[in-house]
mmCIF file of C-alpha atoms in Angstrom:
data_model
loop_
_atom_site.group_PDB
_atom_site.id
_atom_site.type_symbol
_atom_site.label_atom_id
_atom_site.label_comp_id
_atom_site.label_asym_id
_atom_site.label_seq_id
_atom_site.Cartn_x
_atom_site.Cartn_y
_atom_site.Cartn_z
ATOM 1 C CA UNK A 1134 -2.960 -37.380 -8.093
ATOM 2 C CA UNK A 1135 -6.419 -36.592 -7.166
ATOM 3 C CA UNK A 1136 -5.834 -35.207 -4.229
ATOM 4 C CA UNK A 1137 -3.229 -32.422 -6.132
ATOM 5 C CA UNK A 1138 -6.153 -31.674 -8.538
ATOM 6 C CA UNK A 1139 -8.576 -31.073 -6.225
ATOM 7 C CA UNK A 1140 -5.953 -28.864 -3.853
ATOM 8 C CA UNK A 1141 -5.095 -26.845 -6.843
ATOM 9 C CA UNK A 1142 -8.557 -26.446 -7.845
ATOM 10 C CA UNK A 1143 -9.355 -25.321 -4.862
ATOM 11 C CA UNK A 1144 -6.444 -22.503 -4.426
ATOM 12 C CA UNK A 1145 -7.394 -21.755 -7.767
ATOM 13 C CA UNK A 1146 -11.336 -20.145 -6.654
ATOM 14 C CA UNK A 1147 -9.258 -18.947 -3.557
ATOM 15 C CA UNK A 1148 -6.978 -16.679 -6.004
ATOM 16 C CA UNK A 1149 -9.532 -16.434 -8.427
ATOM 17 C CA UNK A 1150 -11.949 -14.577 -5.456
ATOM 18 C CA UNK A 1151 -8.296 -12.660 -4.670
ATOM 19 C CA UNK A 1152 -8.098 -11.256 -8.020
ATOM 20 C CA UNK A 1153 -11.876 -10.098 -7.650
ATOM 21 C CA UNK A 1154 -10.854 -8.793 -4.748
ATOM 22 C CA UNK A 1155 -7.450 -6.810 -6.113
ATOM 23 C CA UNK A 1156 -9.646 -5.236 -8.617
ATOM 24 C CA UNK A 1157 -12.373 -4.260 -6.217
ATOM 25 C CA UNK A 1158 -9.648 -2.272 -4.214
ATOM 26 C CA UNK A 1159 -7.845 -0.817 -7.526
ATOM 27 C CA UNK A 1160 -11.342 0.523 -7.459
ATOM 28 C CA UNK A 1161 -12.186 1.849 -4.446
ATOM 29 C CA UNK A 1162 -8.403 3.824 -5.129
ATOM 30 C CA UNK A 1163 -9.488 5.037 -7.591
ATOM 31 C CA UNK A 1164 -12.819 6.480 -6.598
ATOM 32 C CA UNK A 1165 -10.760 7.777 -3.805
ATOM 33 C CA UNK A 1166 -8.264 10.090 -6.137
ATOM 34 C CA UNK A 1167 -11.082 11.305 -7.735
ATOM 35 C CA UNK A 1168 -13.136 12.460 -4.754
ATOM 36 C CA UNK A 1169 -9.346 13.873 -3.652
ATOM 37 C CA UNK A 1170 -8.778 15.486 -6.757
ATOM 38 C CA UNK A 1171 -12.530 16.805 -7.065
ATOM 39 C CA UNK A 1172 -12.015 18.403 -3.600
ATOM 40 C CA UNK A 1173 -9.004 20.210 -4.428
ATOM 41 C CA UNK A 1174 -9.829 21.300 -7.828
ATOM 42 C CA UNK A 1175 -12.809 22.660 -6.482
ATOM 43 C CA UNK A 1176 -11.789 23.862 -3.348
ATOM 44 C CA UNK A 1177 -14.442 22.085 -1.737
ATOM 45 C CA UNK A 1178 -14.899 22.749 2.035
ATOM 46 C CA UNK A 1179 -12.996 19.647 4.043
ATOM 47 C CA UNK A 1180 -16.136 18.250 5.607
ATOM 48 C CA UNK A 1181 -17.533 17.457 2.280
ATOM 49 C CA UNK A 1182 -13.918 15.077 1.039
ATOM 50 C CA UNK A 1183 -13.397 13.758 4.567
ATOM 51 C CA UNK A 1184 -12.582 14.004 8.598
ATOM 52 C CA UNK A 1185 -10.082 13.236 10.665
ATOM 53 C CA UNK A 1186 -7.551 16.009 9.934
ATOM 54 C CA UNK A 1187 -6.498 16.621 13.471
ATOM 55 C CA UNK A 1188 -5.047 13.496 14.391
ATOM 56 C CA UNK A 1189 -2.724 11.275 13.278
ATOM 57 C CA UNK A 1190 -1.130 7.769 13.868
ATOM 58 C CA UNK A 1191 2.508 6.604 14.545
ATOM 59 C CA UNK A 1192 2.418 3.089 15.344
ATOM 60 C CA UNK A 1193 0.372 2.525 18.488
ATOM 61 C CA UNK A 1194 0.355 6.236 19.219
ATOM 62 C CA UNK A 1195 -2.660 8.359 18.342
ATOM 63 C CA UNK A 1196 -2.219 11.952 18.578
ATOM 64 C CA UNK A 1197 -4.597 15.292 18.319
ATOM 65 C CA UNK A 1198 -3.549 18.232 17.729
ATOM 66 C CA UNK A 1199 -4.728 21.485 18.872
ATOM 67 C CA UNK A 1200 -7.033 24.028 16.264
ATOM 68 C CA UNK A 1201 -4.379 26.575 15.353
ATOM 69 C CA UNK A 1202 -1.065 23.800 14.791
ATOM 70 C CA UNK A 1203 -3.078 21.351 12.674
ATOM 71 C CA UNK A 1204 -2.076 21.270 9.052
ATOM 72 C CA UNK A 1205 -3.745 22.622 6.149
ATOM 73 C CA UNK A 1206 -6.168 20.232 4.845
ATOM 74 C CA UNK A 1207 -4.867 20.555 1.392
ATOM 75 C CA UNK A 1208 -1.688 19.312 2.591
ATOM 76 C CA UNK A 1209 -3.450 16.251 4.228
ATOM 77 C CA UNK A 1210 -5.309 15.995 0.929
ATOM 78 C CA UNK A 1211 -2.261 15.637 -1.015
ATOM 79 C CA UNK A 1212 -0.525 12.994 1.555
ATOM 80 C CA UNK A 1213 -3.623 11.272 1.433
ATOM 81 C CA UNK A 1214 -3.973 10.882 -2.393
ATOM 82 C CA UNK A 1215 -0.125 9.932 -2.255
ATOM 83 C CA UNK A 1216 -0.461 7.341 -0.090
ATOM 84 C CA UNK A 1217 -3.412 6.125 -2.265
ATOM 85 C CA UNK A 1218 -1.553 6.198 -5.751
ATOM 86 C CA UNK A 1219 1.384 4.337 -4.303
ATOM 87 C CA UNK A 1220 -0.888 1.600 -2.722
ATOM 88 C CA UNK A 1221 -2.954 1.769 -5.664
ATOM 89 C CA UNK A 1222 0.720 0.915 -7.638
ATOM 90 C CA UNK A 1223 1.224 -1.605 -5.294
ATOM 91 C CA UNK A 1224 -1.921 -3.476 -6.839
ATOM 92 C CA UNK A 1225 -0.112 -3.682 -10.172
ATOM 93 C CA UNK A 1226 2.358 -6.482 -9.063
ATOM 94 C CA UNK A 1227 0.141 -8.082 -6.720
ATOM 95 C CA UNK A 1228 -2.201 -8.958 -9.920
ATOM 96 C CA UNK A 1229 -0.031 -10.389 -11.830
ATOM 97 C CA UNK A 1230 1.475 -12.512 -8.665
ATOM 98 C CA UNK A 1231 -2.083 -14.077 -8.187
ATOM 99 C CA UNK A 1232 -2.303 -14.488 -12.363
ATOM 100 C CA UNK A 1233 0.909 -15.965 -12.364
ATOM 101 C CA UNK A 1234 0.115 -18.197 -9.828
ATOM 102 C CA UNK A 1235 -3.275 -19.087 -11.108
ATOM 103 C CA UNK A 1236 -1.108 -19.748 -14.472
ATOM 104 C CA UNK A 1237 1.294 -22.296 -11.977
ATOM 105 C CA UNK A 1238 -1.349 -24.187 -10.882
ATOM 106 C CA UNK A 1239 -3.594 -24.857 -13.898
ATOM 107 C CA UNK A 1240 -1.051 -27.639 -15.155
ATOM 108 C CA UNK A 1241 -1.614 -28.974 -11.269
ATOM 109 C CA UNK A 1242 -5.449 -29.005 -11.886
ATOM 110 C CA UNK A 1243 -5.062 -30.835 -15.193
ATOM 111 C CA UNK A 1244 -2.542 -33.556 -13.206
ATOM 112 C CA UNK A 1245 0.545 -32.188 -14.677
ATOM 113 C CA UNK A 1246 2.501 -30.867 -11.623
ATOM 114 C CA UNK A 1247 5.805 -30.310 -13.789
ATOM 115 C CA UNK A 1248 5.246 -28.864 -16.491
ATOM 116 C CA UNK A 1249 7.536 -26.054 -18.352
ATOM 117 C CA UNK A 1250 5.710 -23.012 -17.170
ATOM 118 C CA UNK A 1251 5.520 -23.842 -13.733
ATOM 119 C CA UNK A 1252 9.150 -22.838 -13.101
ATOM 120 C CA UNK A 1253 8.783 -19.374 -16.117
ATOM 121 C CA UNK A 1254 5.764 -18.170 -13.883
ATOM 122 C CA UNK A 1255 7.696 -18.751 -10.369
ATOM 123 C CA UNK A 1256 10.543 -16.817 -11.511
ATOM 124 C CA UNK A 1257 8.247 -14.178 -12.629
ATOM 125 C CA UNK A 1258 6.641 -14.188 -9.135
ATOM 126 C CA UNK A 1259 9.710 -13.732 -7.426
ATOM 127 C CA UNK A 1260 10.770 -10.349 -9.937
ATOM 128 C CA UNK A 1261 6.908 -9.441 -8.933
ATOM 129 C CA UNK A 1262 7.136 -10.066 -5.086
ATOM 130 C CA UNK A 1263 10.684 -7.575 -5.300
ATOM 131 C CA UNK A 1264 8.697 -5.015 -7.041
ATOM 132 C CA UNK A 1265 5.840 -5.718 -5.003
ATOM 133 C CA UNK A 1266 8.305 -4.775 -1.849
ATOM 134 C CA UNK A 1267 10.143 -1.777 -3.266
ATOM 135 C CA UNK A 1268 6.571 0.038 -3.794
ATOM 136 C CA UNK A 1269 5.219 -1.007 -0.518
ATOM 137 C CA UNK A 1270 8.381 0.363 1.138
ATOM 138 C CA UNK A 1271 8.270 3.357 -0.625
ATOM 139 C CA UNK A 1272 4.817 3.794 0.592
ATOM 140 C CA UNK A 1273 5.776 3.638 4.070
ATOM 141 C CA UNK A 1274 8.355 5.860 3.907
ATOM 142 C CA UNK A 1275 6.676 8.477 2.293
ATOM 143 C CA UNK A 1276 3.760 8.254 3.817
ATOM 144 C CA UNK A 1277 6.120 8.458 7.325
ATOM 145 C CA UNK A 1278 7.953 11.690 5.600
ATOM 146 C CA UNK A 1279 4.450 13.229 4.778
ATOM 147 C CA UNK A 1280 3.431 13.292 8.120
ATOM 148 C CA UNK A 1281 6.037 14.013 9.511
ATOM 149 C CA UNK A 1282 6.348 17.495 7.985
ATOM 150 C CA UNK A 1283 2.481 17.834 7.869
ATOM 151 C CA UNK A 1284 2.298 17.845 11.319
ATOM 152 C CA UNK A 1285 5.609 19.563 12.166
ATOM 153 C CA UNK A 1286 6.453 16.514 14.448
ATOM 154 C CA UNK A 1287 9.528 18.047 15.144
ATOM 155 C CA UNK A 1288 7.903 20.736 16.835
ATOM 156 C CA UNK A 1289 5.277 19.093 18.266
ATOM 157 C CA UNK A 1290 7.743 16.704 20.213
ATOM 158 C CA UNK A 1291 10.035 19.211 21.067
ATOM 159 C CA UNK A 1292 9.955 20.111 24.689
ATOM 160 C CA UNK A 1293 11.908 21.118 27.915
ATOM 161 C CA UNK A 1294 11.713 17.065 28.440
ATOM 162 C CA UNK A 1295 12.496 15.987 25.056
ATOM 163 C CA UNK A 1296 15.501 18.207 23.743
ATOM 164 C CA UNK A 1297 15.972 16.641 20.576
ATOM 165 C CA UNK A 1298 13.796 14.620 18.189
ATOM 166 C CA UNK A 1299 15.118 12.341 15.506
ATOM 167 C CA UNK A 1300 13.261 10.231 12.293
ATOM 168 C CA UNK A 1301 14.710 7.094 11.028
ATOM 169 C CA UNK A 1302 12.827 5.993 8.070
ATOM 170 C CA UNK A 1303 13.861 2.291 7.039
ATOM 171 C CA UNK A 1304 13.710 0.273 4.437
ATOM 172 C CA UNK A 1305 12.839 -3.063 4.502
ATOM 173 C CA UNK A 1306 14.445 -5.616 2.737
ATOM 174 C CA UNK A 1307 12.651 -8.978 3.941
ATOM 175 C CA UNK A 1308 10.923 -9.055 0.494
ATOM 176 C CA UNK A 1309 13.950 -9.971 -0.856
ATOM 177 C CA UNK A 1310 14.152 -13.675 1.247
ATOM 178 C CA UNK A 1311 10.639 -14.175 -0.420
ATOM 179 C CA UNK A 1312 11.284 -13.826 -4.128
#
């Protein structure tokens, strides 16, 4: 028995320093809207809000593109801050997964391994965990459909070598065998 009390006191600092950590990134997206916000508002020039506005990522694939095809940076701007209010969402579930599994194991600290709320706060982590995977594949796909029109990707690939380009955006459902 001493052995579970010391395990669950120990994962309990581990989510405890998670939380701190959730927070910390809530944050940081946050202070991240704003400066996106400020910039637009104030049509700021792009150097001051950020960099980086002529290339973009697609799984291992890096690509530049040339001064007069890259997008508007207000465009970026507003993908950007997207991508940042849905991960920022995202943080809503994952805090109250951590709390309820801080709440799960503070029976197991105090030697009480089956107690009544162990099984109301798992059920509420697997309800969490689904809307944890809904927002998270939202993100992706939006943040897929975003750049792709952005960037005109269908132009850009289109070529004498490649005659037609295609976008499958997926979602996920492997959050579902989890909860």
């Amino acid at each position: 028995m001493n052995n579970l009390r010391k395990t669950a006191s120990v994962l309990d600092t581990v989510m405890k320093i998670l939380s701190v950590c959730i927070k910390i990134a809530a944050v940081a997206l946050l202070v991240g809207l704003v400066l996106l916000t400020a910039g637009y508002l104030f049509d700021l020039p792009p150097q001051m809000v950020g960099t980086g506005y002529a290339s973009a990522e697609i799984g291992f694939v890096t690509f530049t593109v040339a001064e007069p095809y890259l997008p508007d940076y207000r465009t970026v701007w507003a993908q950007v801050a997207m991508e940042l209010f849905l991960t920022f969402l995202c943080l809503i579930p994952a805090h109250f997964i951590v709390k309820s599994i801080r709440a799960i194991l503070c029976p197991m600290k105090a030697g009480e391994p089956f107690h009544n709320d162990v099984s109301i706060h798992l059920g509420k982590i697997a309800r969490y965990v689904c809307v944890l995977g809904i927002g998270m594949n939202l993100t992706v796909i939006v943040s897929n459909i975003l750049l792709t029109k952005a960037f005109d990707l269908h132009l850009l690939l289109l070529s004498e070598r490649i005659p037609r380009v295609e976008f499958e955006f997926v979602f996920d459902f492997s959050f579902l065998l989890v909860s």
